[in-house]
Each structure stands twice: as structure tokens, then as C-alpha cells.
Short mmCIF file of C-alpha atoms in Angstrom, two decimals:
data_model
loop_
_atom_site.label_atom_id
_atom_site.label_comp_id
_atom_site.label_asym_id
_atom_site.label_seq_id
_atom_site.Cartn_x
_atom_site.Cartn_y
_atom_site.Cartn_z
CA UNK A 1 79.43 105.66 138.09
CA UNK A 2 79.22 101.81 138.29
CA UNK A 3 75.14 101.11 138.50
CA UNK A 4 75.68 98.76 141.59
CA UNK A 5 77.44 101.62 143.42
CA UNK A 6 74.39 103.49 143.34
CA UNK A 7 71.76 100.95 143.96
CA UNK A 8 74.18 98.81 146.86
CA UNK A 9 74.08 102.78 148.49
CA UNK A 10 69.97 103.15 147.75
CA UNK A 11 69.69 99.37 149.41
CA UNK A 12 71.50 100.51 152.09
CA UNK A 13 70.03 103.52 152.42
CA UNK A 14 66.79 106.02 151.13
CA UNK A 15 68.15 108.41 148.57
CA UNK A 16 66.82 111.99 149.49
CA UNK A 17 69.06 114.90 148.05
CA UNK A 18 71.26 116.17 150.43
CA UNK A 19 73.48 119.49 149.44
CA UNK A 20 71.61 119.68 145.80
CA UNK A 21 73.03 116.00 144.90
CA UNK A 22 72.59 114.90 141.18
CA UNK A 23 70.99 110.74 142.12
CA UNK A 24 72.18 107.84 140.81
CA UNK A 25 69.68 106.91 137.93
CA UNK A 26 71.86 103.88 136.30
CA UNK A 27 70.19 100.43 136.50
CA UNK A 28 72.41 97.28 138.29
CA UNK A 29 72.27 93.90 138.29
CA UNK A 30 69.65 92.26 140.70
CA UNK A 31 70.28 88.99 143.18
CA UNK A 32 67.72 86.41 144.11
CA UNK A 33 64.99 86.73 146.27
CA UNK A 34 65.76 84.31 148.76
CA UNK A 35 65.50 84.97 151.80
CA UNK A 36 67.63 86.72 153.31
CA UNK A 37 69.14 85.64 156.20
CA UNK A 38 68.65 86.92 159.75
CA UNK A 39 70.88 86.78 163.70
CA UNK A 40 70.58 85.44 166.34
CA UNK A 41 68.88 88.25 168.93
CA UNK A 42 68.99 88.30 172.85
CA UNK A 43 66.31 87.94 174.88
CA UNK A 44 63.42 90.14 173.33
CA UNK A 45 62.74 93.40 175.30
CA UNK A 46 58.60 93.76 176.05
CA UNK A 47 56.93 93.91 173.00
CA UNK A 48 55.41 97.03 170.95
CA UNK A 49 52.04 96.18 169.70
CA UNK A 50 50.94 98.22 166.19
CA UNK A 51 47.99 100.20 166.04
CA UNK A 52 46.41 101.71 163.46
CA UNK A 53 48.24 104.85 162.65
CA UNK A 54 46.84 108.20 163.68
CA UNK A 55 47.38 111.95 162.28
CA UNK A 56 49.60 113.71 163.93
CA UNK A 57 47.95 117.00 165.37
CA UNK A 58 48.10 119.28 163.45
CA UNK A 59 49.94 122.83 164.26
CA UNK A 60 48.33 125.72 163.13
CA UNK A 61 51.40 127.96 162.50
CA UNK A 62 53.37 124.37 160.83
CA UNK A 63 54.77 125.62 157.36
CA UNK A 64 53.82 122.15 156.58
CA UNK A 65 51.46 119.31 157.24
CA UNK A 66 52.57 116.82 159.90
CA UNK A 67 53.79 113.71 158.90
CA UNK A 68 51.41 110.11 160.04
CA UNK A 69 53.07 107.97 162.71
CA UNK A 70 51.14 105.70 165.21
CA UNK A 71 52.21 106.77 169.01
CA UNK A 72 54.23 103.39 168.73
CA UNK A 73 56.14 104.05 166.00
CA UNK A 74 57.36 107.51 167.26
CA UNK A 75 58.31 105.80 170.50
CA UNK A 76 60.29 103.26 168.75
CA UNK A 77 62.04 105.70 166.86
CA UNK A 78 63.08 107.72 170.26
CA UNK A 79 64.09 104.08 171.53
CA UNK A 80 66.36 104.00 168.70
CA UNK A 81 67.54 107.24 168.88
CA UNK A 82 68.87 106.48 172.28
CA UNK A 83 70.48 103.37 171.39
CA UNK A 84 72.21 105.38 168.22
CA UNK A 85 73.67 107.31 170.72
CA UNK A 86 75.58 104.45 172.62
CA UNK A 87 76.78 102.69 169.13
CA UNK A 88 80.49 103.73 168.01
CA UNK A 89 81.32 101.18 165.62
CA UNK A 90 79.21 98.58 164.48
CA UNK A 91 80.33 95.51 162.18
CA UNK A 92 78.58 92.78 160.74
CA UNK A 93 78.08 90.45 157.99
CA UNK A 94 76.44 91.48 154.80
CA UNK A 95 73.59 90.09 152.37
CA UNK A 96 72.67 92.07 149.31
CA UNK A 97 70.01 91.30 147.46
CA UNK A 98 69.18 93.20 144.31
CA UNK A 99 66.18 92.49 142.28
CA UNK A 100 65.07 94.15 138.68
CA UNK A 101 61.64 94.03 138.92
CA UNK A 102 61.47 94.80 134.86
CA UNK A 103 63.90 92.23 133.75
CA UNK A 104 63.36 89.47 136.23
CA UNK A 105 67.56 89.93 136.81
CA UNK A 106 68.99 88.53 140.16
CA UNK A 107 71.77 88.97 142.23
CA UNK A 108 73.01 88.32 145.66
CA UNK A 109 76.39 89.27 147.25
CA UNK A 110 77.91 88.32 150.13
CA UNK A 111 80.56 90.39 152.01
CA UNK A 112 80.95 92.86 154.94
CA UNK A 113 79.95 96.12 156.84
CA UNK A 114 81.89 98.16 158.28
CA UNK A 115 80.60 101.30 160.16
CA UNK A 116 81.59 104.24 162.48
CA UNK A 117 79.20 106.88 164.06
CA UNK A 118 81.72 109.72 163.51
CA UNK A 119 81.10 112.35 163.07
CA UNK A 120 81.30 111.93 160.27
CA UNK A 121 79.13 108.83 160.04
CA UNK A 122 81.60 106.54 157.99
CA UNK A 123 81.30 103.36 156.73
CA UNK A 124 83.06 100.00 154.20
CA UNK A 125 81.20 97.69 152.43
CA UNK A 126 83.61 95.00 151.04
CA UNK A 127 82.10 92.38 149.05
CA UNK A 128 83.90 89.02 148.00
CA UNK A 129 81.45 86.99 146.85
CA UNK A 130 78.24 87.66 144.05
CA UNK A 131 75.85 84.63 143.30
CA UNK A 132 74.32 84.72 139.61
CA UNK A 133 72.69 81.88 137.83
CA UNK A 134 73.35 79.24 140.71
CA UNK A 135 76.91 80.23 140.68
CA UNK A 136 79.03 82.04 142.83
CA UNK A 137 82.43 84.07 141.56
CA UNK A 138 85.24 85.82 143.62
CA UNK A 139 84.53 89.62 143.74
CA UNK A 140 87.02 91.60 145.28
CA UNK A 141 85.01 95.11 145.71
CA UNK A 142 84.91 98.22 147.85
CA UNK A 143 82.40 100.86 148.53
CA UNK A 144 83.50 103.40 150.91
CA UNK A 145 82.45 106.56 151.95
CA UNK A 146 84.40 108.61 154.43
CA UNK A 147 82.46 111.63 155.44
CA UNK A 148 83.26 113.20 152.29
CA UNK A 149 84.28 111.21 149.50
CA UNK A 150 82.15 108.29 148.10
CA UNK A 151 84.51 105.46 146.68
CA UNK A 152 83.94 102.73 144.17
CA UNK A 153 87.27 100.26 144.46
CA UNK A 154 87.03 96.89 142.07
CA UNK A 155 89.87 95.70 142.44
CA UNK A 156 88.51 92.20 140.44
CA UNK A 157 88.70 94.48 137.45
CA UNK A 158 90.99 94.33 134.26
CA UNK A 159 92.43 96.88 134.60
CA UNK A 160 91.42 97.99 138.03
CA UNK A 161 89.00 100.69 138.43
CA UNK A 162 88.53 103.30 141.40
CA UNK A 163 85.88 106.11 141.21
CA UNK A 164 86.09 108.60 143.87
CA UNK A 165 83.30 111.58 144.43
CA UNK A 166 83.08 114.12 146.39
CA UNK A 167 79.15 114.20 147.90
CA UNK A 168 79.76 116.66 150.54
CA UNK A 169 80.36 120.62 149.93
CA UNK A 170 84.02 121.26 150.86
CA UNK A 171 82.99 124.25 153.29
CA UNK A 172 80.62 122.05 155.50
CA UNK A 173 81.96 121.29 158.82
CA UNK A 174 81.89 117.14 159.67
CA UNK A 175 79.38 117.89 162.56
CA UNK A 176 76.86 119.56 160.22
CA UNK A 177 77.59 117.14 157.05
CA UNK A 178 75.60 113.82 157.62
CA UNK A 179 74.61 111.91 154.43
CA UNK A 180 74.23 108.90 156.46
CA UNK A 181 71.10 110.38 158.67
CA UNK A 182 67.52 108.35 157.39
CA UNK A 183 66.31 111.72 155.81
CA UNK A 184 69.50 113.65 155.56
CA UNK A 185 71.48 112.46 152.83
CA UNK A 186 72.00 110.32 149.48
CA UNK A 187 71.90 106.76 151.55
CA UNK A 188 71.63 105.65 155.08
CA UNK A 189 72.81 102.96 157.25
CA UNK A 190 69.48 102.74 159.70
CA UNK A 191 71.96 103.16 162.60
CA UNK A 192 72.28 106.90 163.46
CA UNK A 193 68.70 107.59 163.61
CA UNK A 194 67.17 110.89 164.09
CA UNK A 195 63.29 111.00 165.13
CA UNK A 196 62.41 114.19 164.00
CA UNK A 197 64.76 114.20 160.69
CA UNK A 198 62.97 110.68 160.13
CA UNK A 199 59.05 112.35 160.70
CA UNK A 200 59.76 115.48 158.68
CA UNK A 201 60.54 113.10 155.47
CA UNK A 202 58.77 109.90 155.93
CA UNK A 203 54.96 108.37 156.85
CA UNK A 204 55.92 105.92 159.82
CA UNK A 205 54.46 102.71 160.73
CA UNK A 206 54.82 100.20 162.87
CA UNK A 207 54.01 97.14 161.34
CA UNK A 208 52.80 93.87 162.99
CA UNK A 209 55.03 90.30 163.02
CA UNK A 210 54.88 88.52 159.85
CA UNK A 211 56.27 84.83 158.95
CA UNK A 212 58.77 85.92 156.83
CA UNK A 213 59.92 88.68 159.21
CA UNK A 214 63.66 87.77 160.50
CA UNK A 215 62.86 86.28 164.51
CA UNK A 216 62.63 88.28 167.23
CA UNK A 217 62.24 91.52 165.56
CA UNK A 218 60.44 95.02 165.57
CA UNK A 219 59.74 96.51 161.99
CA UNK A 220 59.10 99.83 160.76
CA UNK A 221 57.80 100.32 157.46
CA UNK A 222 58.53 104.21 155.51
CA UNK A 223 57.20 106.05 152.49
CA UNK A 224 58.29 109.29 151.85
CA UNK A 225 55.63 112.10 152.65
CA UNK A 226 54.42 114.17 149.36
CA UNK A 227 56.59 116.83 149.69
CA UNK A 228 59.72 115.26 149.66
CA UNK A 229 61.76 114.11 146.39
CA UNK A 230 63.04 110.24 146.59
CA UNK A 231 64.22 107.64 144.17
CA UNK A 232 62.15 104.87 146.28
CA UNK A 233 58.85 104.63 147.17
CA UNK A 234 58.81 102.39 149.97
CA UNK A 235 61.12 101.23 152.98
CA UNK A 236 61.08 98.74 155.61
CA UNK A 237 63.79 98.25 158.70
CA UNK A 238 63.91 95.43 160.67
CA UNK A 239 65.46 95.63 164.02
CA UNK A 240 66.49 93.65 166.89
CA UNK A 241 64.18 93.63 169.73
CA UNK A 242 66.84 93.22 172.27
CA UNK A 243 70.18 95.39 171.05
CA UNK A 244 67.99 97.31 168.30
CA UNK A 245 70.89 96.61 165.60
CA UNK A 246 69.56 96.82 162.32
CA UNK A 247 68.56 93.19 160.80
CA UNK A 248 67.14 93.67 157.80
CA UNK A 249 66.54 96.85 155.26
CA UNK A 250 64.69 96.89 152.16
CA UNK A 251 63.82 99.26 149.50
CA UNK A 252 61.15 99.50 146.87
CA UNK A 253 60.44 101.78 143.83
CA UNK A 254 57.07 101.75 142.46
CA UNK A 255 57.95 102.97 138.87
CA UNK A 256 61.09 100.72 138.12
CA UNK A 257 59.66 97.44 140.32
CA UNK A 258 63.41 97.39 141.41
CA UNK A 259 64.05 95.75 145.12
CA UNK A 260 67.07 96.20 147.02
CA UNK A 261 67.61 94.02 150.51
CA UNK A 262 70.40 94.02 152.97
CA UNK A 263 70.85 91.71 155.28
CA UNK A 264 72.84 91.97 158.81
CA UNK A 265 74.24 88.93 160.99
CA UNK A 266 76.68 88.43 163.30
CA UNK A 267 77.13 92.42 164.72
CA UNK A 268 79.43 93.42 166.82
CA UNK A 269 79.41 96.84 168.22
CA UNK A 270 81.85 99.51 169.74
CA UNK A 271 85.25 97.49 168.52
CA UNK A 272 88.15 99.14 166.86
CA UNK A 273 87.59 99.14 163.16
CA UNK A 274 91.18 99.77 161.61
CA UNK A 275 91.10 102.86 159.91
CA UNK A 276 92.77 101.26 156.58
CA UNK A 277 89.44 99.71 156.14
CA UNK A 278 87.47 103.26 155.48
CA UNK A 279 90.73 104.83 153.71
CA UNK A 280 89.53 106.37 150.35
CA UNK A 281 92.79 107.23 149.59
CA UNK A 282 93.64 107.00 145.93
CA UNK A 283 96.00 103.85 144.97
CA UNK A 284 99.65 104.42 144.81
CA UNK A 285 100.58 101.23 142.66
CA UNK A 286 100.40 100.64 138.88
CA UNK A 287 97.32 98.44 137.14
CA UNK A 288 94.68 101.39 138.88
CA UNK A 289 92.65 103.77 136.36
CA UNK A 290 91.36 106.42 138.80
CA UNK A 291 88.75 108.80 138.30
CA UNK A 292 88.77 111.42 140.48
CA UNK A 293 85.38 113.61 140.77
CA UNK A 294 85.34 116.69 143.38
CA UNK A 295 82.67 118.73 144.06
CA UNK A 296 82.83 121.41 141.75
CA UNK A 297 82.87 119.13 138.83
CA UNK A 298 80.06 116.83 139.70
#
């Protein structure tokens, strides 16, 4: 599979091996590190002050240790919960930043998301622009994921290439399948978040403002708890204050020094998303190789 397929979905998302996945190991190209940018937010709700986080008590019969989350971070994550709840569709401008830590290699793409809450969670990332060495090309790319199905569409390619793979067992009903969930699946858009799925993979902390923070914003700052297998070792989510949209997400792994940021502007929430846009359908037309991977074969 293309390497930026896997590392735009590990941006997007922390990779944590849902149904006995196989991860995406192959190396993209990175963007700059600008900065990337942030919305405009409403009015801020009444701000959540960090503490220092505290052990969670500790249950005797627990088959495992508690996870660490200040009081304020698990209140946050209830908050956004909630507001998960009232968010069908959400669309919004998108920033990707990928950085190769090793190499020094830097990319930046511009596009846009596409998601809806399902279930299945679904969502389109369409990307028409990259920026490389002070330059920016056309793209004309599509990574799409449907509930099921994970699809790679470049359609700036010579000939054109679509990848299509099956993530999801084909016996698992849509309500129970949710590789979108932060702690449930391969990659996650931070919109359908689910406290406890959340505490049970990840250390939580709420982490005070900081300049380079987008404005008006409430960050959380992960790292996967000892027991759990991930292909990053740090993540931070930037949302909203007022709205609680997801602004900003970034991942980290230690061992590779790769960086992966997405950036959100311009949301708009709960409008019809044409269901063309999140078709992973293969293409009828000639000029297409497709490569067609189900779940039996991955």
C-alpha cells in the first residue's frame, strides 16, 4: 500500500490493532513544519484549568491497572462525548503535515475532510494540492474508508491506481465495527469519542495554553498506556472551546522521529455530504489498475 495512505490514516488517527490488523510500516514523504493553520472559534465556553494529573484509584478486582487522567481531563472527555453524540456529518478544510524526523523530508497537502458518524463512522479525504521544495503541484487523490473497505484512489497517476482493503471482518455487524473510535481501530478522526475506550488505551492529560497552540482552544495530550501495542508514541488533540470540533491533531513516534499534523478550518457540521463522495466503489472506466484486497487475503 502507498506509504502516505498509511501515515495520512496514522496522522489522522492513533493506530491500535483492531480485528488482528497487520499496520502500515511503509515510510511517506513528510511536509513542512509550518504552522499549521487554525479557525476561527465562537465565543469560548468557561475555561478548564490543568492540574497535575492524579492516579486513578485503583480497583482491587481490575484485571488491569487504571489508566492516569487528571479529574479535568476525564471531564473533558465526557464533554466531548456528549458533543460526539449531536455531530452527524462534519466537513472541513484539511492541512497535512508530514515530517520524517530521520531524513529531514517535508511535505504539506492541502485538501478536504469529509466525515459521517454512521454507524459506520465513514469518512473522504480528497487532497488537490501537495507543497514540496517551495512548490506546490496538482494532486488529484482520494482516501476513503467506508465502514469496511479502506481506499487509496490517485487518480494524478500514470496509469491510475486504486487500492481497495478490506479492514473490517465480513461477519461484524456496522454497529459493533468501529475503526474510527480513539482506541478502537487502525486510525481515528478525534470526533466520535468514547471516554472509557479512550482511558482503557491511553494516559490522559490536560495540558495548559501554549503560544503556538491554535486560539481559543482546549488540548489533550495521549500516550498509549504499557499494555497496549501502537505505532506512535505520543498524541495531542486540539479542540474548540466553544463547538469542541477538532482543530488540530498530531502524532509522534519516538523510534522513527516521524510527525504527522492535521489541521481543521472552516467546519461545518450536520449538512448532507453526497454519498458519491465516500463511494469506494471500484472504477468502471479504462486507464484504472485496481487492486482489490479482501479480508481473507490480507
Amino acid at each position: 500500500m502507498n506509504p502516505l495512505f498509511c501515515t495520512l490514516l496514522l496522522a489522522m488517527v492513533v493506530w491500535v490493532q483492531p480485528y488482528g490488523a497487520t499496520p502500515c510500516n511503509a515510510e511517506p514523504s513528510a511536509p513542512p513544519a509550518a504552522e499549521s493553520p487554525a479557525p476561527a472559534v465562537e465565543a469560548p465556553s468557561p475555561a478548564i484549568e490543568p492540574t497535575r494529573p492524579v492516579e486513578a484509584p485503583q480497583d482491587a478486582e481490575a484485571a488491569q491497572p487504571q489508566p492516569t487522567a487528571s479529574p479535568e481531563a476525564v471531564a473533558l472527555l465526557e464533554r466531548l462525548e456528549a458533543r460526539s453524540a449531536d455531530l452527524n456529518t462534519l466537513q472541513a478544510k484539511l492541512v497535512y503535515d508530514r515530517i520524517q524526523g530521520l531524513t529531514g523530508d517535508k511535505q504539506r497537502r492541502f485538501g478536504t475532510l469529509y466525515f459521517v458518524s454512521g454507524p459506520p463512522a465513514r469518512f473522504a479525504a480528497h487532497f488537490d494540492r501537495r507543497l514540496a521544495d517551495r512548490r506546490i503541484d496538482k494532486q488529484d487523490r482520494w482516501y476513503i474508508f467506508d465502514g469496511v473497505w479502506l481506499v487509496e484512489k490517485l487518480a494524478d497517476q500514470e496509469p491510475k491506481q486504486f487500492f481497495k482493503r478490506q479492514i473490517v471482518p465480513p461477519d461484524v455487524k456496522p454497529e459493533d465495527a468501529n475503526p474510527l473510535a480513539l482506541g478502537g481501530g487502525p486510525f481515528v478522526l478525534p470526533v466520535n469519542m468514547k471516554k472509557d475506550l479512550v482511558l482503557q488505551r491511553f494516559n490522559v492529560t490536560l495540558v495548559a495554553p501554549e503560544k503556538m497552540d491554535p486560539p481559543d482552544t482546549v488540548h489533550l495530550h495521549l500516550t498509549p498506556r504499557g499494555d497496549q501495542r501502537n505505532e506512535v508514541t505520543e498524541v495531542d488533540l486540539w479542540y474548540s472551546n466553544k463547538g469542541l470540533l477538532p482543530v488540530r491533531v498530531r502524532t509522534y513516534d519516538e523510534d522513527s522521529e516521524n510527525e504527522s499534523i492535521i489541521a481543521l478550518t472552516d467546519h461545518k457540521t450536520n449538512e448532507e455530504i453526497n454519498a458519491k463522495l465516500i463511494d469506494t466503489s471500484e472504477p468502471k472506466e479504462k486507464g484504472w489498475d485496481v487492486v482489490i484486497t479482501p479480508w481473507e487475503d490480507r
